[in-house]
Coordinates of C-alpha atoms in Angstrom, one line a residue:
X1 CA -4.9 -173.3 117.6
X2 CA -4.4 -170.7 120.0
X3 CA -1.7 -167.9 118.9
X4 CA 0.3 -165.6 121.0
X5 CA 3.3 -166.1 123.5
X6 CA 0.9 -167.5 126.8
X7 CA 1.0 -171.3 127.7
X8 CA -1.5 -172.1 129.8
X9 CA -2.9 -175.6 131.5
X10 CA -5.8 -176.5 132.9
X11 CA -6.7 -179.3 135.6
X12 CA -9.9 -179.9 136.7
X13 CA -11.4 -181.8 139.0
X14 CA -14.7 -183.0 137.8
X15 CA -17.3 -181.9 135.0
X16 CA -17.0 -178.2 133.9
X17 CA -20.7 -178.5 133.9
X18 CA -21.6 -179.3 137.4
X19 CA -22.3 -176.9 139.6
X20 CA -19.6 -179.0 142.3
X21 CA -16.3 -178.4 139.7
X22 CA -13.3 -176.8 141.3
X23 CA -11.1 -175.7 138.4
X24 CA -7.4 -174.9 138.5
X25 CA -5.3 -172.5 136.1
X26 CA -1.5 -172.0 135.3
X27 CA -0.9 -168.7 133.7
X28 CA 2.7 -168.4 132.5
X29 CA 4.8 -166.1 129.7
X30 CA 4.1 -162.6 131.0
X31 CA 5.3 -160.2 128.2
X32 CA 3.4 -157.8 126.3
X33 CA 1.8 -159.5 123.8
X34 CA 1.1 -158.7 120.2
X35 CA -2.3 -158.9 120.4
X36 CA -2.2 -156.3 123.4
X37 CA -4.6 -153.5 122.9
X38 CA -4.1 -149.5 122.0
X39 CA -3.9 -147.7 125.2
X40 CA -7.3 -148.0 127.5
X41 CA -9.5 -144.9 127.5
X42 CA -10.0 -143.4 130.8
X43 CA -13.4 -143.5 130.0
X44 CA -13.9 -147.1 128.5
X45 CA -16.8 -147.5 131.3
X46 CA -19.0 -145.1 130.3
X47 CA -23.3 -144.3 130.2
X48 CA -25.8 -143.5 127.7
X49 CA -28.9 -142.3 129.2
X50 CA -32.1 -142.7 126.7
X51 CA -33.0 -139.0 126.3
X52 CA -36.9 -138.6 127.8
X53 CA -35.5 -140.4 131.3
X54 CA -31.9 -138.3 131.6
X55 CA -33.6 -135.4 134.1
X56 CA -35.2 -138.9 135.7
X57 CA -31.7 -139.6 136.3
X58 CA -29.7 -136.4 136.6
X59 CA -32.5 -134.7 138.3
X60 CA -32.8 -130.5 137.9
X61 CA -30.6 -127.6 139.5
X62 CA -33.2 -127.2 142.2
X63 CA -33.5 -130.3 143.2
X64 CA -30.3 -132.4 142.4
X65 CA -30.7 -136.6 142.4
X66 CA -27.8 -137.0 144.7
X67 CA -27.7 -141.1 144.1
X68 CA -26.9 -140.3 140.6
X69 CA -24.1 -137.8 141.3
X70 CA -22.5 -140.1 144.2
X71 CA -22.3 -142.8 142.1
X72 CA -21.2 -141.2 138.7
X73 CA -18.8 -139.2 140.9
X74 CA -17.0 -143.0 142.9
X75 CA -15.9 -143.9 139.2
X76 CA -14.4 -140.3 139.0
X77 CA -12.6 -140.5 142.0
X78 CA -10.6 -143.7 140.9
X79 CA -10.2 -143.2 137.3
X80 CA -9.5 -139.2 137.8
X81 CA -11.4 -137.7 134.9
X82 CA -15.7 -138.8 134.5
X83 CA -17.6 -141.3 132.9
X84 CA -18.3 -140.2 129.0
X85 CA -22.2 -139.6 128.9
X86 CA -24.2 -139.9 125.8
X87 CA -27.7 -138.7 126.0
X88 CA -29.6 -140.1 123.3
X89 CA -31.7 -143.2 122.0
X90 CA -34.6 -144.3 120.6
X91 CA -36.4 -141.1 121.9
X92 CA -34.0 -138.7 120.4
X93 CA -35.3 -139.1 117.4
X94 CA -38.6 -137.7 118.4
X95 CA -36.8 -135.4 120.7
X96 CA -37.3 -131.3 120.2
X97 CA -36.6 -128.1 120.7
X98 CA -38.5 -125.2 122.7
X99 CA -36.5 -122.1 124.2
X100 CA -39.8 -121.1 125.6
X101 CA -40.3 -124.4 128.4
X102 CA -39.8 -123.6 131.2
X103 CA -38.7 -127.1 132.7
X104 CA -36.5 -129.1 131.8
X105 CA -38.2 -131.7 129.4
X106 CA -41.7 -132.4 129.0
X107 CA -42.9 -136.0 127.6
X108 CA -45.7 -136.6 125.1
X109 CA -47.3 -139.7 126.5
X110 CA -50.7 -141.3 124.8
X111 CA -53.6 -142.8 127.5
X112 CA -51.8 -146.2 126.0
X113 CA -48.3 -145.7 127.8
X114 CA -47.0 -144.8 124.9
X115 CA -43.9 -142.1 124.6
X116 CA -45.0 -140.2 121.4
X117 CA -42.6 -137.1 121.6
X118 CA -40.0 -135.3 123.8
X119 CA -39.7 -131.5 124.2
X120 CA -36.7 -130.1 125.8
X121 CA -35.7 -126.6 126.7
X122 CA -32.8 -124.5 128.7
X123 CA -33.0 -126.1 132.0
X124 CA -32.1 -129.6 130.4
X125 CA -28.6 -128.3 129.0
X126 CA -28.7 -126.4 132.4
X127 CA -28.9 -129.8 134.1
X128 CA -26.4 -132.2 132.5
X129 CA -23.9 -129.1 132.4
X130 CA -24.2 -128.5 136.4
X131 CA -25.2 -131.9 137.7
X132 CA -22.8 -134.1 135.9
X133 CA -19.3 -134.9 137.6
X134 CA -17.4 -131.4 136.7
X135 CA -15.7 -131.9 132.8
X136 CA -17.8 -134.2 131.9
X137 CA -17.9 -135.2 128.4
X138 CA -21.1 -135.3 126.4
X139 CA -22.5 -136.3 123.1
X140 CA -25.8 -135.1 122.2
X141 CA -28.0 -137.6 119.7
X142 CA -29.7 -135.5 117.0
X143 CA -33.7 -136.3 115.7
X144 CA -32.4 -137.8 112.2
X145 CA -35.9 -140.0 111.8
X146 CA -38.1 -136.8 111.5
X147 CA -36.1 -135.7 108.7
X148 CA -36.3 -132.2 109.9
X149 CA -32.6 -130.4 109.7
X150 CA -34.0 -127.5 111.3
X151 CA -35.0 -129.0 114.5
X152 CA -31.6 -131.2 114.5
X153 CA -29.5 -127.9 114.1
X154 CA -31.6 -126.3 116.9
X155 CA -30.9 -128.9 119.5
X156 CA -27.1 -128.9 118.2
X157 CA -26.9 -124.9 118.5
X158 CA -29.0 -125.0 122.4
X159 CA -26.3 -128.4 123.2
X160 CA -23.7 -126.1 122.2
X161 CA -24.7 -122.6 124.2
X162 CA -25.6 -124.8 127.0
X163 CA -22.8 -127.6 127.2
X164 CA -19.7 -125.0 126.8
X165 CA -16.2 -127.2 126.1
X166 CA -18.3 -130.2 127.0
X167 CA -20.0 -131.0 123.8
X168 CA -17.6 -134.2 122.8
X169 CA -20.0 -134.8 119.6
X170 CA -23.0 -135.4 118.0
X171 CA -24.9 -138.2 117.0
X172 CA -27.2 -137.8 113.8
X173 CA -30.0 -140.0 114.4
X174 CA -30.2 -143.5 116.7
X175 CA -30.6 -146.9 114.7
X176 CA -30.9 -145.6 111.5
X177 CA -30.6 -149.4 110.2
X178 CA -34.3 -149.5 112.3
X179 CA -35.8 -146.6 110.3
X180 CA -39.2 -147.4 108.1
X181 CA -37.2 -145.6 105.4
X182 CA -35.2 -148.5 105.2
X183 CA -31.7 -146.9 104.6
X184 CA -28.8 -148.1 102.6
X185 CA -25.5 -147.3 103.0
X186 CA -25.7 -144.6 99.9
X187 CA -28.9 -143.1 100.7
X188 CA -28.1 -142.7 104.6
X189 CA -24.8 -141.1 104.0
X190 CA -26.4 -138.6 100.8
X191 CA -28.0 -137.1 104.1
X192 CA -26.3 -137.6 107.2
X193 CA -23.4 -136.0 105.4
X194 CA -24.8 -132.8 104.5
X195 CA -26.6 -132.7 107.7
X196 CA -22.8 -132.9 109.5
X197 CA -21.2 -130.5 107.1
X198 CA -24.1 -128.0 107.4
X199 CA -24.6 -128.2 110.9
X200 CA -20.6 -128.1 111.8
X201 CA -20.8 -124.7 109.5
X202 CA -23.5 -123.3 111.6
X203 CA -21.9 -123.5 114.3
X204 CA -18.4 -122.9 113.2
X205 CA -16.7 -126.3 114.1
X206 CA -13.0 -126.5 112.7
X207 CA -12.4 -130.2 113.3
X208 CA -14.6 -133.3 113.1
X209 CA -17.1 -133.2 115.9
X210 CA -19.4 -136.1 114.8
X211 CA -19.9 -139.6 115.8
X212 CA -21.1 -141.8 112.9
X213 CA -24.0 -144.7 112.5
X214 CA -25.2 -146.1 116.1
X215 CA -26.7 -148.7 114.2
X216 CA -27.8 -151.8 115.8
X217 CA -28.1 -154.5 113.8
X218 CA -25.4 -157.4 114.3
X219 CA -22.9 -157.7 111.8
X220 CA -23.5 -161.0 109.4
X221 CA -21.0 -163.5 109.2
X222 CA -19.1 -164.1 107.3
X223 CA -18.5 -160.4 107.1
X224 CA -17.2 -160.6 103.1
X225 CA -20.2 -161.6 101.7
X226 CA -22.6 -159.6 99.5
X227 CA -25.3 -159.3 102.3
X228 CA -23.0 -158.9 105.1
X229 CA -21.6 -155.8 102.7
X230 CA -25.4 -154.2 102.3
X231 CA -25.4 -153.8 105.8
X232 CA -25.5 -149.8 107.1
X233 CA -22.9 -150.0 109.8
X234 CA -19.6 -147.4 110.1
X235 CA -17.6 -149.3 107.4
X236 CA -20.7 -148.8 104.8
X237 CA -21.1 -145.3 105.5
X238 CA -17.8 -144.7 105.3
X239 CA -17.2 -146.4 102.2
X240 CA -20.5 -144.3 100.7
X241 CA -19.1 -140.9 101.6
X242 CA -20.5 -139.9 104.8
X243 CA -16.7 -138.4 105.9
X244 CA -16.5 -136.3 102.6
X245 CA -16.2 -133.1 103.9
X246 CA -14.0 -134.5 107.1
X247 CA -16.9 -134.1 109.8
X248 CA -16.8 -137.7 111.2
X249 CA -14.4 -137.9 114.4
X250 CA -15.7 -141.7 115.9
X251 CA -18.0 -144.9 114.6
X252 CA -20.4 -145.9 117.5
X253 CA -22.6 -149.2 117.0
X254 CA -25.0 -150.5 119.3
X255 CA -24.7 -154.0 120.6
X256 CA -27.5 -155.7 122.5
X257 CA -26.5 -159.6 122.8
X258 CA -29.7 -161.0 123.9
X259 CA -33.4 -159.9 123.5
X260 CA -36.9 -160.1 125.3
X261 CA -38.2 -157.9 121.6
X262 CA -40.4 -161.5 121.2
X263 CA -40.7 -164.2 122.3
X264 CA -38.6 -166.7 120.1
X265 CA -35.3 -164.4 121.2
X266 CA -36.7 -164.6 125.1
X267 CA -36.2 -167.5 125.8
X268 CA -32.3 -167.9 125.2
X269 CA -32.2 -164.2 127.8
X270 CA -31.3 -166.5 130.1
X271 CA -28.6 -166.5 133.2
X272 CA -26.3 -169.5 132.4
X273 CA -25.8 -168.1 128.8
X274 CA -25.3 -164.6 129.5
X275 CA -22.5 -165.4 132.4
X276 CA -20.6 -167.5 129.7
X277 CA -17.4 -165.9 128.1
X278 CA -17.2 -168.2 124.9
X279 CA -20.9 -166.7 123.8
X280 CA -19.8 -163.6 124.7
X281 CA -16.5 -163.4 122.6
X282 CA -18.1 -164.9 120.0
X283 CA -20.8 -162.2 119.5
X284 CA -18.2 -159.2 120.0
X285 CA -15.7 -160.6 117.8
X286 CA -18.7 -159.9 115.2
X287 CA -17.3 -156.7 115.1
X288 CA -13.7 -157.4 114.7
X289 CA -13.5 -156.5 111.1
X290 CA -15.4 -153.3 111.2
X291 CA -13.1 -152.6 114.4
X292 CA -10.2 -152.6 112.4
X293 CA -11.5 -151.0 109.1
X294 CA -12.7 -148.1 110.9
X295 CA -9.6 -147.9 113.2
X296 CA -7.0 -148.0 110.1
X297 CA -9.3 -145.2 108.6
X298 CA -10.4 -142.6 111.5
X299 CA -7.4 -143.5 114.5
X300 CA -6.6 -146.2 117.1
X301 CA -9.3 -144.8 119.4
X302 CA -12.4 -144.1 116.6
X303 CA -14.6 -147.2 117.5
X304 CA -17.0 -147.0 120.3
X305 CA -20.1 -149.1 121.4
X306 CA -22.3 -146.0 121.6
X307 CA -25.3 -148.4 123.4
X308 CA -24.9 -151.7 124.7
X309 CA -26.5 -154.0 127.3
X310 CA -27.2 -157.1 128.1
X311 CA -30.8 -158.0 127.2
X312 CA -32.7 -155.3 124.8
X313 CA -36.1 -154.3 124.7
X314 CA -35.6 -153.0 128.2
X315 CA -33.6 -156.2 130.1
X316 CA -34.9 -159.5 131.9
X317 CA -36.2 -159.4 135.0
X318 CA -34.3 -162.1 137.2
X319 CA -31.3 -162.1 134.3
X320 CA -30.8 -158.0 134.0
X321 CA -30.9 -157.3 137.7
X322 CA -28.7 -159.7 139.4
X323 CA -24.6 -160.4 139.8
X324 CA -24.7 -162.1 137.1
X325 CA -24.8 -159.5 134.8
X326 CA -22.3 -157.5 137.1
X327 CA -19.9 -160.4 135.9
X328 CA -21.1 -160.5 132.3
X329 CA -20.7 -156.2 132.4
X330 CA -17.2 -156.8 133.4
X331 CA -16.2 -159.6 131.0
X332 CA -18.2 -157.8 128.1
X333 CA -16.2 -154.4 128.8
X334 CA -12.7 -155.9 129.2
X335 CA -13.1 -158.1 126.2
X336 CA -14.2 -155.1 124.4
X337 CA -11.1 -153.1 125.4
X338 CA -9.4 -155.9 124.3
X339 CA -10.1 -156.0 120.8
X340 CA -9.8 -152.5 121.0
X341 CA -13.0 -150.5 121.4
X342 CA -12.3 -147.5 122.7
X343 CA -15.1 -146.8 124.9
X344 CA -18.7 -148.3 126.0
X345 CA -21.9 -147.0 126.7
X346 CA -24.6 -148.5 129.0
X347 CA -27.5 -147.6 128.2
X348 CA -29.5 -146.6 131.2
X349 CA -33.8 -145.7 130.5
X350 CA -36.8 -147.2 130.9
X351 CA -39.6 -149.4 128.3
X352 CA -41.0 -147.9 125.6
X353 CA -44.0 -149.3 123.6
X354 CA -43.3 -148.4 120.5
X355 CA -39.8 -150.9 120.2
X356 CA -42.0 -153.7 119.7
X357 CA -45.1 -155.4 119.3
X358 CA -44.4 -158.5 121.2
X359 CA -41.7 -157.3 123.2
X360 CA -41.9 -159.0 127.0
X361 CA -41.7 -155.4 128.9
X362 CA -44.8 -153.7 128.3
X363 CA -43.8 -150.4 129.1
X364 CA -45.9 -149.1 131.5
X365 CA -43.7 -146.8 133.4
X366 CA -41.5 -148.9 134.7
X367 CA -37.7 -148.5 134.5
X368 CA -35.7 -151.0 132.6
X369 CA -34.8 -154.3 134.4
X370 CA -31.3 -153.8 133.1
X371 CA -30.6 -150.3 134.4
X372 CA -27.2 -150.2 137.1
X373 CA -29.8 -148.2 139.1
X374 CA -33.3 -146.8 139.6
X375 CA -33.1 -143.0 140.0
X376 CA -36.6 -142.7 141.1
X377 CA -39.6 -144.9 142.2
X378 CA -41.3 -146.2 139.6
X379 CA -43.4 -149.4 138.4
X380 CA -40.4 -151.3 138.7
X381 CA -39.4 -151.0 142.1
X382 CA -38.1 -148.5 144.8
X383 CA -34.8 -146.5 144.7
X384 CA -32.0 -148.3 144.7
X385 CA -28.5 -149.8 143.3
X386 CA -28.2 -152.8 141.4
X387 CA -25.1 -155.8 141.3
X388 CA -24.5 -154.4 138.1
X389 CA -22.9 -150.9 139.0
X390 CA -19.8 -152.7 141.0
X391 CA -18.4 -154.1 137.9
X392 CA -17.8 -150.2 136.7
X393 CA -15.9 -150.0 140.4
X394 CA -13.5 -153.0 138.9
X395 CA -12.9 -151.3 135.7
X396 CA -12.6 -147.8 136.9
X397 CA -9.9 -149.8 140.0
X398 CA -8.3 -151.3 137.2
X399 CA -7.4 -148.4 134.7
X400 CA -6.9 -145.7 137.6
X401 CA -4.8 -142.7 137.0
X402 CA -2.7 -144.7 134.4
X403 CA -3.0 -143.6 130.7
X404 CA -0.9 -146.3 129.1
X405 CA -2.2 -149.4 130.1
X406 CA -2.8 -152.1 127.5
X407 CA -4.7 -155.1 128.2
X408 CA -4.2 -158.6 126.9
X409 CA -7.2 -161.6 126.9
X410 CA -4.7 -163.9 128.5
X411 CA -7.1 -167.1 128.7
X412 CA -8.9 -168.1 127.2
X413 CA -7.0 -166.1 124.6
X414 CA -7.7 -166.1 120.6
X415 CA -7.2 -168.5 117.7
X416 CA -4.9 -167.1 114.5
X417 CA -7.1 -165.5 112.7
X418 CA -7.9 -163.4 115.5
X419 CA -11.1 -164.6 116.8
X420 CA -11.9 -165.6 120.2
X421 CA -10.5 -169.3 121.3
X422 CA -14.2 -171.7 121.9
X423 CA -14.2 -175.3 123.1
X424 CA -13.5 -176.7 120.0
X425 CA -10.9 -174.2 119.7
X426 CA -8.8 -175.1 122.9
X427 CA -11.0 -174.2 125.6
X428 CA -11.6 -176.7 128.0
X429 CA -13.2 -174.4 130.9
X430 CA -16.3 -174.4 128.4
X431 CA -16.6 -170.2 129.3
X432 CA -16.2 -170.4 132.5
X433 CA -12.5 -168.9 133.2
X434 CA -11.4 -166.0 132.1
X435 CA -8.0 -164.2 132.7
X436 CA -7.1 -160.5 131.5
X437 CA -3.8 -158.6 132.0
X438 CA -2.6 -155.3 132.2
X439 CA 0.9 -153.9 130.9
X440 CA 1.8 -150.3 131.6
X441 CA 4.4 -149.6 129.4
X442 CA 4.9 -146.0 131.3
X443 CA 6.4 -148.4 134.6
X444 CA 10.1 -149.9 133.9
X445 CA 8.8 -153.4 133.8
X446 CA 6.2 -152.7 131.7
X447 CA 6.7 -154.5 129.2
X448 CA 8.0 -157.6 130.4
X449 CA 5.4 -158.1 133.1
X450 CA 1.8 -157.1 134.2
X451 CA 1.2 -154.6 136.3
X452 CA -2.7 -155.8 137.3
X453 CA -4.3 -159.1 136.2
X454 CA -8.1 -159.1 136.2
X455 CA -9.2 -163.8 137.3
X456 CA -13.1 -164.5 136.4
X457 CA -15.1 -167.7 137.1
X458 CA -18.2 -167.6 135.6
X459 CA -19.4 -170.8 136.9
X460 CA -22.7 -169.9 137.6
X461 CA -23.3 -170.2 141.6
X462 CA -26.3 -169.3 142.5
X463 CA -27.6 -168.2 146.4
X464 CA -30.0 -170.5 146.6
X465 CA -27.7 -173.7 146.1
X466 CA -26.6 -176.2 148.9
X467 CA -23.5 -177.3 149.3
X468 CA -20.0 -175.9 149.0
X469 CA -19.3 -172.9 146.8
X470 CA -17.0 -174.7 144.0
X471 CA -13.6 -172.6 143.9
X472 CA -11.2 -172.1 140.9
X473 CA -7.3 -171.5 141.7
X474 CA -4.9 -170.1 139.3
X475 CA -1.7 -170.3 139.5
X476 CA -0.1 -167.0 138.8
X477 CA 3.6 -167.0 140.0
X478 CA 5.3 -166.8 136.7
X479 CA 3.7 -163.9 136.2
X480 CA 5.5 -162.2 138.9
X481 CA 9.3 -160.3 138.5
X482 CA 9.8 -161.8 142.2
X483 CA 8.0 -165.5 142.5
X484 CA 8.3 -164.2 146.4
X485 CA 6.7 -160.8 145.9
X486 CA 3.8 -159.8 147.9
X487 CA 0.5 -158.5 145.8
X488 CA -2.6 -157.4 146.5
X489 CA -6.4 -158.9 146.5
X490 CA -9.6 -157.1 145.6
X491 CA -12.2 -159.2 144.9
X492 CA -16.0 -158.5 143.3
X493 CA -18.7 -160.9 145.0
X494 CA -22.0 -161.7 146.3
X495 CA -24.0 -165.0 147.3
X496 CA -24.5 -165.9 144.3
X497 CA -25.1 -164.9 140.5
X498 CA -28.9 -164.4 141.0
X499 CA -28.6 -161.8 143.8
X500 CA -30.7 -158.6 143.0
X501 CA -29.5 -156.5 145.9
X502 CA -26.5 -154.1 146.1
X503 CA -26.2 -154.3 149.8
X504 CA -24.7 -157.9 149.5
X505 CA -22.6 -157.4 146.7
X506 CA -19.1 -156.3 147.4
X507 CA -16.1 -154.7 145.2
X508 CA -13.3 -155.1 147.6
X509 CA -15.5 -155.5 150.5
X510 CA -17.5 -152.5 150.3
X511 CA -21.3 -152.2 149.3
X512 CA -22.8 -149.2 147.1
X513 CA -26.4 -149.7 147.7
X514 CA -26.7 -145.9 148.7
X515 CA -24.6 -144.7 145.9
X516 CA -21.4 -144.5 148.7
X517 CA -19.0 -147.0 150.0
X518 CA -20.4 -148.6 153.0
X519 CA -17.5 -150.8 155.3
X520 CA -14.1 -150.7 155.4
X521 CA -11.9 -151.3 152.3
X522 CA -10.7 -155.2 152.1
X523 CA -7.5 -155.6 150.3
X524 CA -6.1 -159.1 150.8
X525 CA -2.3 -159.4 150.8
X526 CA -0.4 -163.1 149.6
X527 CA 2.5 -164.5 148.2
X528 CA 3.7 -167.0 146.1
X529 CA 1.2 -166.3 143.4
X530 CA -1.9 -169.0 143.8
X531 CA -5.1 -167.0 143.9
X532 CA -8.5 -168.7 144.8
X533 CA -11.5 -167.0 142.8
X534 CA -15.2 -168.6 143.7
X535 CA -17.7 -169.8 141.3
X536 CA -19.6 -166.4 140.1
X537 CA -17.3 -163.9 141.2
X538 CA -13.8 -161.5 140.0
X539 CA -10.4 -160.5 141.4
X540 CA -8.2 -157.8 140.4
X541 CA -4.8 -158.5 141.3
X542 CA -1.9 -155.8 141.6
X543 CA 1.2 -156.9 141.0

């Protein structure tokens, strides 16, 4: 049973499966809930950039990639402070140290295809510090796997020099839960603790400065069990002493909810089960109890997703590049926020060999199918700007300049014991609608009403389908201080949920696909409150 103050009732009119449903919503009790979140980080919607591709990305202080900078830069100009960047990943733990390169990074790559080793010098720290939007803030994943402190603490001390008041923390090692060494809690924390303490000495850091874990192995459920306890995550290290000596400042884990790594996880990558909100919930409310754990002991903002995308071992092609992850990006970021990460990571790069064996990406140069855009020409395709990158317009629109916004999963909401609501649990829309709100408690209504609502309907619609486009309406008036109050339309579309191109998708009728806004803004204007969303697409409304 469903707890919080909403009621909520749905009509349809025909199978939820069918492609030909139109769906109808009533949305009513609009006050603050309990189960609101803490107040949304600025930077919820942020990047991580696998370490041997960021000067792929960023470019070099001679020659600039201006795609990058445009479209780091559109978030900035709505949310009025940057994206967070982490540059780390798999290769940062093969990633050194040289004060003598000239360039910016040099990459170690065997006849095979295979990345061995990354060298980095000056002109990398150069790069992120004068290419990034201006304040930018960075944390810097540290080669843990090589078990080599010196060459941690010399990327650390060059981050530091180079990255001055930008340096927002360091990561000791990426997936340690993936090492050969096969860590536990006790014997990862008898050396990532020393390592933090040491290194924060070196360089004469007075406060916590270090980010914790970035495993990426999903939590077991249920979570209270002796081999759901064994796992390395935050709550393990924690619990084993790796904050002794007061250097950890966040938690980051890694969540990847599908997989191409072989073939038995393949072939669920699939469209229809990515753009669904009930599997979706369901995998992040994984990490509910860790959420809180680490919250209660580090602060209302300590949890991050450090890494996250839709389809690991380097995306799907036909799932990773379309709208339909756009929509499953926005829905996976708000519900997030809801259960109160603090901030998320994409994780932008290119295949590597060495992940797997039997992974479906060879790695061959390519970038990743599930990147938000391709920097450079490579194996993969040309230049350009995938569906994906609009759904950080929508979340970067929603939060704007606010900094006490609090958001709510309004439908289809959670059961008591704090999980997300599923069919058998009360959701009759099977995944398919989704409602969010938005109370800023800094406006004089704030409690008692929404300021923004954020209306998805993840039917999955796809270009290539005849017939009418099926429509959802929700009914939204009692949401409203004044039933006859006008509010505002922006809507996040495109032909359908398999469309691969930026220059058809639109967030409130403008397309990206040259890292600007091309058109003329559309803001839609109605009253009375019934607002018509269409199968595979968003609306933001501002009340």
């Amino acid at each position: 049973m469903k707890s919080g103050p909403f009621s909520l009732v749905i009509l349809c009119t025909a199978w939820l499966v069918t492609a030909s449903s139109n769906l109808s919503l009533t949305v009513s009790e609009p006050a603050l809930p309990q189960i609101a979140s803490h107040a949304l980080h600025p930077s919820l919607a942020s990047f991580s950039f696998e370490t041997a591709f960021f000067i792929s990305y960023v470019g070099n202080t001679t020659a600039p990639n201006i795609l990058t900078s445009n479209l780091l830069q559109n978030l900035n100009d709505r949310v009025g402070v940057p994206a967070e960047v982490r540059i780390g990943g798999i290769t940062a733990d093969a990633t050194f140290w040289d004060p003598s390169l000239e360039e910016a990074i040099f990459n170690f790559v065997e006849d095979s295809g295979a990345l061995v080793n990354t060298t980095i010098g000056p002109a990398f720290f150069d790069a992120a510090r004068e290419l990034l939007p201006q304040g930018t803030l960075i944390t810097v994943n540290l080669n843990l796997e090589s078990m080599n402190f010196t060459g941690a603490l010399e990327v650390a001390e060059a981050a530091e020099k180079g990255l001055p008041n930008q340096v927002a923390a360091f990561e000791i090692g990426n997936e340690p839960d993936h090492y050969s060494q096969d860590f536990t809690a006790k014997s990862y924390s008898g050396i990532w603790e020393p390592w933090s303490k040491n290194i924060s000495t070196a360089l004469g850091f007075t406060t916590p400065k270090f980010q914790l874990a970035a495993t990426a192995n999903d939590p077991l459920w249920p979570y209270n069990t002796p081999a759901a306890d064994a796992q390395l995550d935050c709550v393990s290290a924690l619990a084993a002493g790796a904050d002794n000596d007061n250097t950890v400042e966040w938690c980051s884990e890694h969540t990847y909810q599908y997989s191409v790594c072989d073939p038995t996880r393949t072939v669920d990558a699939t469209l229809p089960n990515l753009v669904n909100h009930t599997r979706l919930a369901e995998y992040l409310d994984l990490w509910q109890p860790r959420i809180i754990s680490v919250r209660e002991q580090l602060g209302s903002q300590a949890f991050v997703v450090g890494e996250y995308n839709s389809v690991s071992c380097a995306g799907h092609d036909g799932v990773s590049n379309t709208f339909g992850q756009a929509l499953w990006l926005l829905d996976t970021t708000l519900y997030a926020a809801s259960i109160n990460v603090s901030r998320l990571y994409i994780h932008q790069g290119a295949p590597l060999t060495l992940q797997s064996s039997t992974q479906l990406n060879a790695g061959e140069g390519g970038f990743s199918f599930y990147d938000l855009w391709y920097p450079i020409d490579n194996l993969n395709g040309p230049v350009q700007v995938f569906p994906s990158y609009s759904a950080y317009l929508f979340v970067a629109e929603t939060i704007g300049r606010s900094r006490t916004l609090q958001i709510a999963n309004i439908y289809p909401g959670r059961q008591a014991n704090g999980s997300s609501i599923t069919t058998a649990g009360g959701d009759t829309t099977q995944g398919q609608l989704v409602v969010y709100g938005f109370w800023d408690t800094s406006l004089p209504s704030g409690t008692r009403f929404p300021a923004k609502l954020a209306l998805l309907n993840l039917q999955i619609f796809n270009e290539t389908e005849k017939g009418p486009r099926p429509v959802a309406t929700f009914n939204i008036s009692s949401m409203l201080p004044d039933p006859d109050s006008e509010i505002s339309i922006l809507r996040l579309v495109a032909p359908g949920a398999d469309t691969q191109l930026a220059n058809m998708t639109t967030w409130a009728g403008q397309t990206f696909e040259n890292g600007t806004a091309n058109g003329d803004p559309t803001e839609e204007k109605i009253t009375g409150g019934i607002v018509t969303v269409e199968a595979s697409s968003a609306v933001l409304v501002v009340l």
